[in-house]
N, C-alpha and C. Protein backbone atom coordinates (compact mmCIF):
# COMPACT_ATOMS: atom_id res chain seq x y z
N UNK A 1 197.46 -53.35 -191.89
CA UNK A 1 196.37 -54.50 -191.58
C UNK A 1 195.63 -54.29 -190.43
N UNK A 2 194.28 -55.09 -190.00
CA UNK A 2 193.39 -54.98 -188.99
C UNK A 2 193.67 -56.23 -188.17
N UNK A 3 193.28 -56.10 -187.02
CA UNK A 3 193.28 -57.35 -186.14
C UNK A 3 191.75 -57.29 -185.70
N UNK A 4 191.28 -58.67 -185.32
CA UNK A 4 189.82 -58.91 -184.98
C UNK A 4 189.75 -59.63 -183.90
N UNK A 5 188.81 -59.53 -183.14
CA UNK A 5 188.39 -60.29 -182.14
C UNK A 5 187.74 -61.48 -182.87
N UNK A 6 187.41 -62.70 -181.98
CA UNK A 6 186.89 -63.65 -182.48
C UNK A 6 185.37 -63.92 -182.34
N UNK A 7 184.77 -64.25 -180.93
CA UNK A 7 183.62 -64.39 -180.52
C UNK A 7 182.65 -62.92 -180.50
N UNK A 8 181.71 -63.10 -181.19
CA UNK A 8 180.83 -61.90 -181.15
C UNK A 8 181.18 -60.84 -182.01
N UNK A 9 182.35 -61.03 -182.63
CA UNK A 9 182.76 -59.95 -183.93
C UNK A 9 182.94 -60.82 -185.23
N UNK A 10 183.67 -61.91 -185.36
CA UNK A 10 183.72 -62.68 -186.65
C UNK A 10 182.58 -63.86 -186.50
N UNK A 11 182.37 -64.51 -185.19
CA UNK A 11 181.35 -65.40 -185.30
C UNK A 11 180.51 -65.23 -183.98
N UNK A 12 179.15 -65.75 -183.97
CA UNK A 12 178.47 -65.66 -182.60
C UNK A 12 177.83 -66.90 -182.49
N UNK A 13 177.21 -67.22 -181.27
CA UNK A 13 176.54 -68.36 -180.91
C UNK A 13 175.07 -68.18 -181.14
N UNK A 14 174.44 -69.22 -181.60
CA UNK A 14 173.16 -69.31 -182.07
C UNK A 14 172.35 -68.78 -180.76
N UNK A 15 172.40 -68.87 -179.89
CA UNK A 15 171.34 -68.76 -178.75
C UNK A 15 171.82 -67.48 -177.59
N UNK A 16 172.66 -66.64 -178.31
CA UNK A 16 173.06 -65.47 -177.88
C UNK A 16 174.07 -65.36 -176.66
N UNK A 17 173.61 -66.02 -175.54
CA UNK A 17 174.66 -66.06 -174.44
C UNK A 17 175.49 -67.13 -174.42
N UNK A 18 176.97 -67.14 -174.20
CA UNK A 18 178.04 -68.16 -174.23
C UNK A 18 177.50 -69.17 -173.43
N UNK A 19 176.63 -69.08 -172.26
CA UNK A 19 176.46 -69.92 -171.34
C UNK A 19 175.43 -71.24 -172.02
N UNK A 20 174.98 -70.65 -173.00
CA UNK A 20 173.83 -71.39 -173.84
C UNK A 20 174.52 -72.89 -174.10
N UNK A 21 176.03 -72.77 -174.40
CA UNK A 21 176.54 -74.12 -174.51
C UNK A 21 176.62 -74.93 -173.58
N UNK A 22 176.80 -74.41 -172.56
CA UNK A 22 177.08 -75.15 -171.33
C UNK A 22 175.67 -75.57 -171.07
N UNK A 23 174.53 -74.97 -171.18
CA UNK A 23 173.14 -75.59 -170.82
C UNK A 23 172.92 -76.73 -172.02
N UNK A 24 173.29 -76.55 -173.27
CA UNK A 24 173.16 -77.65 -174.09
C UNK A 24 173.84 -79.14 -173.68
N UNK A 25 174.92 -78.79 -173.23
CA UNK A 25 175.90 -79.79 -172.57
C UNK A 25 175.36 -80.62 -171.61
N UNK A 26 174.62 -79.79 -170.61
CA UNK A 26 173.88 -80.36 -169.47
C UNK A 26 172.86 -81.28 -169.93
N UNK A 27 172.11 -80.78 -170.99
CA UNK A 27 171.13 -81.49 -171.49
C UNK A 27 171.50 -82.73 -171.98
N UNK A 28 172.36 -82.63 -173.11
CA UNK A 28 172.86 -84.13 -173.69
C UNK A 28 173.38 -85.05 -172.57
N UNK A 29 174.05 -84.39 -171.33
CA UNK A 29 174.52 -85.30 -170.31
C UNK A 29 173.44 -85.87 -169.29
N UNK A 30 172.35 -85.08 -169.68
CA UNK A 30 171.31 -85.18 -168.66
C UNK A 30 171.63 -84.91 -167.14
N UNK A 31 172.59 -83.49 -167.33
CA UNK A 31 173.14 -83.27 -165.95
C UNK A 31 172.66 -81.71 -165.89
N UNK A 32 171.66 -81.27 -165.19
CA UNK A 32 171.20 -79.86 -165.41
C UNK A 32 172.14 -79.19 -164.33
N UNK A 33 172.93 -79.65 -163.68
CA UNK A 33 173.96 -78.87 -162.65
C UNK A 33 175.05 -78.40 -163.61
N UNK A 34 175.33 -79.30 -164.76
CA UNK A 34 176.40 -78.88 -165.76
C UNK A 34 176.92 -77.50 -165.67
N UNK A 35 176.17 -76.31 -166.16
CA UNK A 35 176.75 -75.19 -166.06
C UNK A 35 177.22 -74.45 -164.85
N UNK A 36 176.69 -74.73 -163.81
CA UNK A 36 177.25 -74.59 -162.58
C UNK A 36 178.79 -75.22 -162.38
N UNK A 37 178.72 -76.41 -162.72
CA UNK A 37 180.12 -77.14 -162.31
C UNK A 37 181.16 -76.51 -163.54
N UNK A 38 180.47 -76.42 -164.51
CA UNK A 38 181.37 -75.88 -165.60
C UNK A 38 181.88 -74.41 -165.25
N UNK A 39 181.35 -73.78 -164.89
CA UNK A 39 181.45 -72.36 -164.22
C UNK A 39 182.60 -72.33 -163.19
N UNK A 40 182.47 -73.21 -162.18
CA UNK A 40 183.33 -73.48 -160.86
C UNK A 40 184.62 -74.19 -161.45
N UNK A 41 184.56 -75.05 -162.52
CA UNK A 41 185.74 -75.58 -163.17
C UNK A 41 186.63 -74.66 -163.58
N UNK A 42 186.04 -73.53 -164.46
CA UNK A 42 186.91 -72.58 -164.96
C UNK A 42 187.41 -71.67 -164.10
N UNK A 43 186.80 -71.42 -163.12
CA UNK A 43 187.23 -70.40 -161.88
C UNK A 43 188.70 -71.18 -161.21
N UNK A 44 188.49 -72.27 -161.29
CA UNK A 44 189.75 -73.11 -160.34
C UNK A 44 190.91 -73.49 -161.55
N UNK A 45 190.62 -73.24 -162.62
CA UNK A 45 191.51 -73.70 -163.59
C UNK A 45 192.53 -72.69 -163.75
N UNK A 46 193.52 -72.72 -164.83
CA UNK A 46 194.59 -71.61 -165.34
C UNK A 46 193.79 -70.80 -166.39
N UNK A 47 192.60 -71.21 -166.80
CA UNK A 47 192.18 -70.51 -167.79
C UNK A 47 192.16 -71.17 -169.08
N UNK A 48 192.67 -72.12 -169.39
CA UNK A 48 192.90 -73.24 -170.59
C UNK A 48 191.97 -74.05 -170.49
N UNK A 49 191.27 -74.61 -171.86
CA UNK A 49 190.27 -75.60 -171.93
C UNK A 49 190.75 -77.01 -171.29
N UNK A 50 191.96 -77.42 -171.44
CA UNK A 50 192.30 -78.68 -171.02
C UNK A 50 192.37 -78.71 -169.50
N UNK A 51 192.76 -77.59 -168.76
CA UNK A 51 192.70 -77.40 -167.43
C UNK A 51 191.25 -77.35 -166.75
N UNK A 52 190.36 -76.66 -167.62
CA UNK A 52 189.08 -76.69 -167.01
C UNK A 52 188.35 -78.16 -167.01
N UNK A 53 188.75 -79.05 -168.03
CA UNK A 53 188.23 -80.19 -168.05
C UNK A 53 188.84 -81.20 -167.03
N UNK A 54 190.14 -80.89 -166.67
CA UNK A 54 190.93 -81.61 -165.74
C UNK A 54 189.78 -81.47 -164.38
N UNK A 55 189.25 -80.35 -164.10
CA UNK A 55 188.18 -80.19 -162.92
C UNK A 55 187.05 -80.91 -163.34
N UNK A 56 186.72 -81.51 -164.41
CA UNK A 56 185.36 -82.10 -164.75
C UNK A 56 185.63 -83.56 -165.02
N UNK A 57 186.15 -84.38 -164.06
CA UNK A 57 186.52 -85.65 -164.58
C UNK A 57 185.17 -86.52 -164.82
N UNK A 58 185.69 -87.36 -165.84
CA UNK A 58 184.59 -88.16 -166.20
C UNK A 58 183.65 -87.76 -167.40
N UNK A 59 184.06 -86.40 -167.64
CA UNK A 59 182.98 -85.61 -168.78
C UNK A 59 184.03 -85.47 -170.02
N UNK A 60 183.45 -85.90 -170.93
CA UNK A 60 184.03 -85.82 -172.41
C UNK A 60 184.09 -84.34 -172.84
N UNK A 61 185.43 -83.86 -172.97
CA UNK A 61 185.45 -82.54 -173.22
C UNK A 61 185.19 -82.34 -174.79
N UNK A 62 184.98 -83.19 -175.61
CA UNK A 62 184.71 -83.11 -176.96
C UNK A 62 183.13 -82.84 -177.12
N UNK A 63 182.40 -83.04 -176.18
CA UNK A 63 180.88 -82.58 -176.27
C UNK A 63 180.89 -81.03 -176.59
N UNK A 64 181.53 -80.53 -175.46
CA UNK A 64 181.54 -79.04 -175.61
C UNK A 64 181.95 -78.54 -177.04
N UNK A 65 183.18 -78.88 -177.22
CA UNK A 65 183.77 -78.39 -178.68
C UNK A 65 182.92 -78.78 -179.82
N UNK A 66 182.25 -80.04 -179.76
CA UNK A 66 181.27 -80.07 -180.71
C UNK A 66 180.04 -79.34 -180.75
N UNK A 67 179.70 -79.07 -179.69
CA UNK A 67 178.57 -77.88 -179.57
C UNK A 67 178.99 -76.50 -180.02
N UNK A 68 180.13 -76.35 -179.69
CA UNK A 68 180.37 -74.80 -180.36
C UNK A 68 180.44 -74.93 -181.81
N UNK A 69 180.85 -76.08 -182.41
CA UNK A 69 180.80 -75.95 -183.86
C UNK A 69 179.46 -76.24 -184.41
N UNK A 70 178.65 -76.58 -183.59
CA UNK A 70 177.31 -76.87 -184.19
C UNK A 70 176.48 -75.41 -183.97
N UNK A 71 177.00 -74.63 -182.79
CA UNK A 71 176.15 -73.53 -182.30
C UNK A 71 176.59 -72.14 -183.02
N UNK A 72 177.82 -72.04 -183.51
CA UNK A 72 178.47 -70.83 -183.87
C UNK A 72 178.07 -70.56 -185.45
N UNK A 73 177.78 -69.35 -185.73
CA UNK A 73 177.72 -69.19 -187.19
C UNK A 73 178.46 -67.84 -187.53
N UNK A 74 178.54 -67.54 -188.83
CA UNK A 74 179.45 -66.37 -189.14
C UNK A 74 178.51 -64.87 -188.84
N UNK A 75 179.32 -63.92 -188.55
CA UNK A 75 178.82 -62.75 -188.55
C UNK A 75 179.38 -62.06 -189.93
N UNK A 76 178.39 -62.02 -190.98
CA UNK A 76 179.10 -61.98 -192.40
C UNK A 76 179.52 -60.65 -192.68
N UNK A 77 179.25 -59.57 -192.09
CA UNK A 77 179.56 -58.34 -192.48
C UNK A 77 181.01 -58.17 -191.96
N UNK A 78 181.50 -58.82 -190.95
CA UNK A 78 182.66 -58.79 -190.51
C UNK A 78 183.95 -59.82 -191.22
N UNK A 79 183.13 -61.08 -191.24
CA UNK A 79 184.19 -61.93 -192.05
C UNK A 79 184.47 -61.59 -193.58
N UNK A 80 183.38 -60.84 -194.01
CA UNK A 80 183.66 -60.30 -195.45
C UNK A 80 184.81 -59.34 -195.45
N UNK A 81 185.19 -58.59 -194.17
CA UNK A 81 185.99 -57.51 -194.36
C UNK A 81 187.38 -57.93 -193.87
N UNK A 82 187.65 -59.15 -193.38
CA UNK A 82 188.97 -59.68 -193.28
C UNK A 82 189.76 -59.90 -194.38
N UNK A 83 191.02 -59.39 -194.40
CA UNK A 83 191.89 -59.56 -195.61
C UNK A 83 193.14 -60.47 -195.09
N UNK A 84 193.76 -60.80 -196.19
CA UNK A 84 195.08 -61.70 -196.13
C UNK A 84 196.09 -60.76 -195.39
N UNK A 85 196.80 -61.20 -194.45
CA UNK A 85 197.74 -60.39 -193.31
C UNK A 85 197.05 -59.94 -192.26
N UNK A 86 196.05 -59.93 -191.89
CA UNK A 86 195.24 -59.51 -190.75
C UNK A 86 195.36 -60.55 -189.68
N UNK A 87 194.91 -60.12 -188.43
CA UNK A 87 195.35 -61.22 -187.33
C UNK A 87 194.03 -61.27 -186.68
N UNK A 88 193.97 -62.58 -185.84
CA UNK A 88 192.94 -62.75 -184.93
C UNK A 88 193.26 -62.56 -183.48
N UNK A 89 193.03 -61.85 -182.74
CA UNK A 89 193.35 -61.82 -181.43
C UNK A 89 192.13 -61.95 -180.28
N UNK A 90 192.27 -63.03 -179.46
CA UNK A 90 191.23 -63.58 -178.74
C UNK A 90 191.50 -63.87 -177.38
N UNK A 91 190.57 -63.57 -176.51
CA UNK A 91 190.89 -63.97 -175.16
C UNK A 91 189.61 -65.16 -175.10
N UNK A 92 190.04 -66.42 -174.98
CA UNK A 92 189.20 -67.45 -175.12
C UNK A 92 190.08 -68.60 -174.26
N UNK A 93 189.39 -69.53 -173.94
CA UNK A 93 189.80 -70.70 -173.17
C UNK A 93 190.54 -72.05 -174.17
N UNK A 94 189.67 -71.76 -175.57
CA UNK A 94 190.18 -72.84 -176.52
C UNK A 94 191.80 -72.55 -176.88
N UNK A 95 191.94 -73.83 -177.55
CA UNK A 95 193.33 -73.60 -178.21
C UNK A 95 193.30 -72.73 -179.54
N UNK A 96 194.58 -72.23 -179.87
CA UNK A 96 194.25 -71.63 -181.24
C UNK A 96 193.64 -72.46 -182.34
N UNK A 97 194.36 -73.72 -182.25
CA UNK A 97 193.75 -74.62 -183.76
C UNK A 97 192.35 -74.87 -183.55
N UNK A 98 191.61 -74.61 -182.44
CA UNK A 98 190.31 -74.90 -182.40
C UNK A 98 189.42 -73.39 -182.78
N UNK A 99 189.95 -72.50 -182.24
CA UNK A 99 189.41 -71.19 -182.96
C UNK A 99 189.63 -71.02 -184.25
N UNK A 100 190.92 -71.47 -184.84
CA UNK A 100 190.93 -71.44 -186.27
C UNK A 100 189.88 -72.30 -186.96
N UNK A 101 189.78 -73.48 -186.47
CA UNK A 101 188.83 -74.68 -186.94
C UNK A 101 187.47 -73.99 -187.00
N UNK A 102 186.94 -73.25 -186.00
CA UNK A 102 185.68 -72.75 -185.67
C UNK A 102 185.38 -71.45 -186.95
N UNK A 103 186.57 -70.76 -187.11
CA UNK A 103 186.46 -69.65 -188.07
C UNK A 103 186.40 -70.28 -189.59
N UNK A 104 187.20 -71.02 -189.89
CA UNK A 104 187.22 -71.75 -191.09
C UNK A 104 186.05 -72.44 -191.47
N UNK A 105 185.28 -73.21 -190.53
CA UNK A 105 184.11 -73.60 -190.65
C UNK A 105 182.97 -72.63 -191.08
N UNK A 106 183.17 -71.45 -190.54
CA UNK A 106 182.26 -70.34 -190.72
C UNK A 106 182.62 -69.31 -191.88
N UNK A 107 183.65 -69.89 -192.54
CA UNK A 107 183.61 -69.18 -193.99
C UNK A 107 184.99 -68.17 -193.92
N UNK A 108 185.59 -68.27 -193.01
CA UNK A 108 186.96 -67.51 -193.07
C UNK A 108 188.00 -68.07 -193.94
N UNK A 109 188.45 -67.55 -195.03
CA UNK A 109 189.11 -68.00 -195.99
C UNK A 109 190.42 -67.38 -196.07
N UNK A 110 190.56 -66.13 -195.51
CA UNK A 110 191.83 -65.46 -195.73
C UNK A 110 193.15 -65.95 -194.87
N UNK A 111 194.21 -65.77 -195.50
CA UNK A 111 195.46 -65.99 -194.63
C UNK A 111 195.84 -65.19 -193.57
N UNK A 112 195.35 -65.61 -192.34
CA UNK A 112 195.52 -64.82 -191.14
C UNK A 112 196.41 -65.46 -189.99
N UNK A 113 196.75 -64.95 -189.16
CA UNK A 113 197.82 -65.41 -187.83
C UNK A 113 196.72 -65.32 -186.69
N UNK A 114 197.02 -66.42 -185.73
CA UNK A 114 196.07 -66.14 -184.54
C UNK A 114 196.83 -66.00 -183.27
N UNK A 115 196.18 -65.18 -182.47
CA UNK A 115 196.99 -65.02 -181.16
C UNK A 115 195.66 -65.25 -180.17
N UNK A 116 195.82 -66.33 -179.62
CA UNK A 116 194.77 -66.83 -178.87
C UNK A 116 195.31 -66.99 -177.28
N UNK A 117 194.58 -66.44 -176.29
CA UNK A 117 195.14 -66.47 -174.85
C UNK A 117 193.97 -66.74 -174.01
N UNK A 118 194.21 -66.88 -172.79
CA UNK A 118 193.23 -66.99 -171.67
C UNK A 118 192.74 -65.56 -171.18
N UNK A 119 193.86 -64.52 -171.55
CA UNK A 119 193.70 -63.14 -170.78
C UNK A 119 194.55 -62.11 -171.16
N UNK A 120 195.26 -62.19 -172.47
CA UNK A 120 196.15 -61.42 -172.84
C UNK A 120 195.33 -59.97 -173.34
N UNK A 121 194.21 -60.06 -173.84
CA UNK A 121 193.46 -58.81 -173.86
C UNK A 121 193.17 -58.10 -172.85
N UNK A 122 192.59 -58.86 -172.00
CA UNK A 122 191.92 -58.37 -170.82
C UNK A 122 193.05 -57.77 -169.95
N UNK A 123 194.07 -58.26 -169.95
CA UNK A 123 195.34 -57.90 -169.00
C UNK A 123 196.11 -56.98 -169.80
N UNK A 124 195.96 -57.02 -171.09
CA UNK A 124 196.64 -55.89 -171.92
C UNK A 124 198.20 -56.45 -172.24
N UNK A 125 198.65 -57.69 -171.77
CA UNK A 125 200.17 -57.84 -172.48
C UNK A 125 200.40 -58.31 -173.77
N UNK A 126 199.04 -58.92 -174.38
CA UNK A 126 199.30 -59.41 -175.75
C UNK A 126 199.73 -58.21 -176.74
N UNK A 127 199.03 -56.97 -176.50
CA UNK A 127 199.55 -55.93 -177.20
C UNK A 127 201.08 -55.57 -177.17
N UNK A 128 201.72 -55.85 -176.18
CA UNK A 128 203.09 -55.94 -176.18
C UNK A 128 203.79 -56.77 -177.15
N UNK A 129 203.14 -57.93 -177.35
CA UNK A 129 203.88 -58.91 -178.22
C UNK A 129 203.44 -58.72 -179.80
N UNK A 130 202.07 -58.49 -180.04
CA UNK A 130 201.83 -58.44 -181.14
C UNK A 130 202.26 -57.24 -181.93
N UNK A 131 202.47 -55.90 -181.59
CA UNK A 131 202.89 -54.76 -182.27
C UNK A 131 204.36 -54.90 -182.74
N UNK A 132 205.03 -55.81 -182.22
CA UNK A 132 206.40 -56.08 -182.38
C UNK A 132 206.48 -56.56 -184.07
N UNK A 133 205.40 -57.38 -184.19
CA UNK A 133 205.72 -57.83 -185.58
C UNK A 133 204.66 -57.28 -186.53
N UNK A 134 203.76 -56.40 -186.16
CA UNK A 134 202.66 -56.15 -187.04
C UNK A 134 202.37 -54.65 -186.68
N UNK A 135 201.96 -53.75 -187.76
CA UNK A 135 201.33 -52.37 -187.63
C UNK A 135 200.10 -52.39 -187.86
N UNK A 136 199.20 -52.49 -186.49
CA UNK A 136 197.96 -52.65 -186.55
C UNK A 136 197.07 -51.32 -186.88
N UNK A 137 196.22 -51.32 -187.90
CA UNK A 137 195.57 -50.03 -188.24
C UNK A 137 194.33 -49.70 -187.34
N UNK A 138 193.54 -50.92 -187.06
CA UNK A 138 192.30 -51.08 -186.50
C UNK A 138 192.24 -52.34 -185.60
N UNK A 139 191.70 -52.45 -184.37
CA UNK A 139 191.55 -53.76 -183.85
C UNK A 139 189.99 -53.80 -183.46
N UNK A 140 189.32 -54.57 -184.19
CA UNK A 140 187.68 -54.76 -184.02
C UNK A 140 187.09 -55.57 -182.93
N UNK A 141 186.45 -55.46 -182.21
CA UNK A 141 185.94 -56.22 -181.06
C UNK A 141 184.66 -55.72 -180.38
N UNK A 142 184.16 -56.83 -179.70
CA UNK A 142 182.76 -56.48 -179.26
C UNK A 142 182.78 -55.93 -177.73
N UNK A 143 184.06 -56.16 -176.91
CA UNK A 143 184.24 -56.04 -175.66
C UNK A 143 184.74 -54.55 -175.49
N UNK A 144 184.03 -53.50 -175.07
CA UNK A 144 184.75 -52.22 -175.02
C UNK A 144 185.95 -52.18 -174.00
N UNK A 145 186.02 -52.98 -172.94
CA UNK A 145 187.02 -52.70 -172.13
C UNK A 145 188.08 -53.32 -172.77
N UNK A 146 188.00 -54.67 -173.15
CA UNK A 146 189.29 -55.31 -173.52
C UNK A 146 189.91 -54.96 -174.92
N UNK A 147 188.84 -54.61 -175.94
CA UNK A 147 189.24 -54.51 -177.31
C UNK A 147 189.25 -53.00 -177.66
N UNK A 148 188.74 -52.08 -176.74
CA UNK A 148 188.96 -50.71 -177.04
C UNK A 148 190.07 -50.06 -176.00
N UNK A 149 189.16 -49.97 -174.78
CA UNK A 149 190.00 -49.14 -173.56
C UNK A 149 191.43 -49.59 -173.29
N UNK A 150 191.57 -51.07 -173.05
CA UNK A 150 192.78 -51.50 -172.96
C UNK A 150 193.59 -51.43 -173.93
N UNK A 151 193.07 -51.74 -175.00
CA UNK A 151 193.97 -51.80 -176.49
C UNK A 151 194.62 -50.26 -176.67
N UNK A 152 193.84 -49.32 -176.29
CA UNK A 152 194.17 -47.95 -176.61
C UNK A 152 195.28 -47.51 -175.63
N UNK A 153 195.29 -48.08 -174.50
CA UNK A 153 196.37 -47.84 -173.46
C UNK A 153 197.68 -48.47 -174.01
N UNK A 154 197.55 -49.27 -175.12
CA UNK A 154 198.89 -49.97 -175.65
C UNK A 154 199.14 -49.36 -176.74
N UNK A 155 198.44 -48.35 -177.44
CA UNK A 155 198.47 -47.84 -178.40
C UNK A 155 198.08 -48.44 -179.73
N UNK A 156 196.89 -49.23 -179.60
CA UNK A 156 196.28 -49.82 -180.58
C UNK A 156 194.77 -49.25 -180.74
N UNK A 157 194.58 -48.86 -181.84
CA UNK A 157 193.23 -48.24 -181.99
C UNK A 157 191.96 -49.03 -182.03
N UNK A 158 191.10 -49.21 -180.95
CA UNK A 158 189.90 -50.18 -181.18
C UNK A 158 188.79 -49.65 -181.75
N UNK A 159 188.08 -50.50 -182.32
CA UNK A 159 186.91 -49.88 -182.98
C UNK A 159 185.88 -50.89 -182.07
N UNK A 160 184.74 -50.35 -181.65
CA UNK A 160 183.78 -51.36 -180.97
C UNK A 160 182.69 -51.78 -181.66
N UNK A 161 182.53 -53.17 -181.85
CA UNK A 161 181.39 -53.63 -182.69
C UNK A 161 180.36 -54.03 -181.80
N UNK A 162 179.21 -53.76 -182.12
CA UNK A 162 177.99 -53.77 -181.17
C UNK A 162 176.73 -54.39 -182.18
N UNK A 163 177.07 -54.97 -183.33
CA UNK A 163 176.12 -55.58 -184.05
C UNK A 163 175.67 -56.92 -183.53
N UNK A 164 176.49 -57.62 -182.74
CA UNK A 164 176.11 -58.77 -182.17
C UNK A 164 175.10 -58.95 -181.20
N UNK A 165 174.83 -57.63 -180.66
CA UNK A 165 173.67 -57.41 -179.71
C UNK A 165 172.36 -57.35 -180.25
N UNK A 166 171.28 -57.61 -179.46
CA UNK A 166 169.93 -57.50 -180.13
C UNK A 166 169.68 -56.14 -180.55
N UNK A 167 169.19 -55.89 -181.66
CA UNK A 167 168.61 -54.55 -182.09
C UNK A 167 167.38 -54.28 -181.03
N UNK A 168 167.05 -52.96 -181.27
CA UNK A 168 165.80 -52.64 -180.33
C UNK A 168 164.59 -53.35 -180.57
N UNK A 169 164.45 -53.71 -181.74
CA UNK A 169 163.09 -54.68 -182.20
C UNK A 169 163.49 -56.06 -181.46
N UNK A 170 164.47 -56.46 -181.67
CA UNK A 170 164.95 -57.75 -181.25
C UNK A 170 164.57 -57.92 -179.76
N UNK A 171 165.26 -56.91 -179.05
CA UNK A 171 165.21 -56.86 -177.72
C UNK A 171 163.65 -56.70 -177.08
N UNK A 172 163.05 -55.98 -177.80
CA UNK A 172 161.39 -55.96 -177.29
C UNK A 172 160.71 -57.25 -177.46
N UNK A 173 161.37 -58.08 -178.62
CA UNK A 173 160.50 -59.37 -178.88
C UNK A 173 161.12 -60.47 -177.98
N UNK A 174 162.41 -60.37 -177.37
CA UNK A 174 162.93 -61.13 -176.52
C UNK A 174 162.26 -61.29 -175.26
N UNK A 175 161.46 -60.15 -174.96
CA UNK A 175 160.67 -59.86 -173.57
C UNK A 175 159.43 -61.07 -173.52
N UNK A 176 159.19 -61.17 -174.79
CA UNK A 176 157.89 -62.16 -175.21
C UNK A 176 158.40 -63.75 -175.57
N UNK A 177 159.45 -63.62 -176.60
CA UNK A 177 159.85 -64.82 -176.94
C UNK A 177 161.20 -64.58 -177.37
N UNK A 178 161.85 -65.19 -176.28
CA UNK A 178 163.61 -65.00 -176.39
C UNK A 178 164.09 -65.85 -177.58
N UNK A 179 163.39 -67.18 -177.98
CA UNK A 179 164.18 -67.83 -178.93
C UNK A 179 163.80 -67.29 -180.41
N UNK A 180 162.73 -66.59 -180.53
CA UNK A 180 162.31 -65.71 -181.78
C UNK A 180 163.29 -64.74 -181.81
N UNK A 181 163.67 -63.96 -181.07
CA UNK A 181 164.45 -62.84 -181.10
C UNK A 181 165.84 -63.58 -181.22
N UNK A 182 166.15 -64.44 -180.78
CA UNK A 182 167.63 -65.29 -181.11
C UNK A 182 167.56 -65.59 -182.63
N UNK A 183 166.68 -65.90 -183.10
CA UNK A 183 166.48 -66.55 -184.52
C UNK A 183 166.44 -65.21 -185.33
N UNK A 184 166.02 -63.98 -185.15
CA UNK A 184 166.03 -62.83 -185.90
C UNK A 184 167.46 -62.57 -185.84
N UNK A 185 167.94 -62.54 -184.75
CA UNK A 185 169.27 -62.11 -184.88
C UNK A 185 170.40 -62.99 -185.80
N UNK A 186 170.38 -64.26 -185.44
CA UNK A 186 170.82 -65.17 -186.30
C UNK A 186 170.83 -65.04 -188.01
N UNK A 187 169.70 -64.55 -188.23
CA UNK A 187 169.31 -64.39 -189.65
C UNK A 187 169.88 -63.11 -190.07
N UNK A 188 169.84 -62.16 -189.39
CA UNK A 188 170.31 -60.57 -189.60
C UNK A 188 171.89 -60.88 -189.58
N UNK A 189 172.64 -61.49 -188.73
CA UNK A 189 173.89 -61.51 -188.94
C UNK A 189 174.59 -62.21 -190.02
N UNK A 190 173.66 -62.98 -190.44
CA UNK A 190 174.20 -64.01 -191.75
C UNK A 190 173.95 -63.32 -192.86
N UNK A 191 173.34 -62.08 -193.01
CA UNK A 191 172.96 -61.50 -194.05
C UNK A 191 173.93 -60.88 -194.79
N UNK A 192 174.23 -61.04 -196.17
CA UNK A 192 175.60 -60.61 -196.84
C UNK A 192 175.10 -59.32 -197.16
N UNK A 193 174.03 -58.57 -197.05
CA UNK A 193 173.67 -57.23 -197.69
C UNK A 193 173.43 -56.28 -196.38
N UNK A 194 173.90 -54.97 -196.58
CA UNK A 194 173.93 -54.07 -195.74
C UNK A 194 172.76 -53.16 -196.06
N UNK A 195 172.69 -52.37 -195.39
CA UNK A 195 171.56 -51.27 -195.17
C UNK A 195 172.30 -50.11 -196.30
N UNK A 196 171.41 -49.85 -197.29
CA UNK A 196 171.82 -49.06 -198.55
C UNK A 196 172.41 -49.92 -199.81
N UNK A 197 172.44 -51.34 -199.62
CA UNK A 197 172.90 -52.11 -200.66
C UNK A 197 171.45 -52.07 -201.62
N UNK A 198 171.92 -52.32 -203.04
CA UNK A 198 170.91 -52.19 -204.02
C UNK A 198 170.89 -53.46 -204.52
């Protein structure tokens, strides 16, 4: 079986940078300072979503959740590779139930287990728990340090996924029209056909 990172491996955000969601929350709240407040709240928190929003009193935490549901889209080439019995291993502030909701909304139909922590991959300790129950053939993820280097220290063979990044052409276009480059990436990552398909 394989394990998979979630963000930028199985799903991606429409506007490329994770902070784009914070910016959109700020626009909807008419609070341009929200991205800065959100980052400060995360630094003061224990890394979990509920604790982050304890540091943002009077702001509805469902606004950000709903925007994640709106902004996220499937990385089809990887979603299609997930098999029954695989596992999802993600470092993110969201609850496992919400990570599953995001993936199910974006087309993940396989029977998988979820291991979601705020820092388990980054600090490495999650790999001491997961292999006790599973034999992982490969772990796929976009963060070289967390998904490859640290995983390898714990005997897990990481495979670095970079398809979430702008291609060379998209990067050039982004210098003139960032939103057009984002739409190109959005379309490319949802394409079910790979190079060489007939």
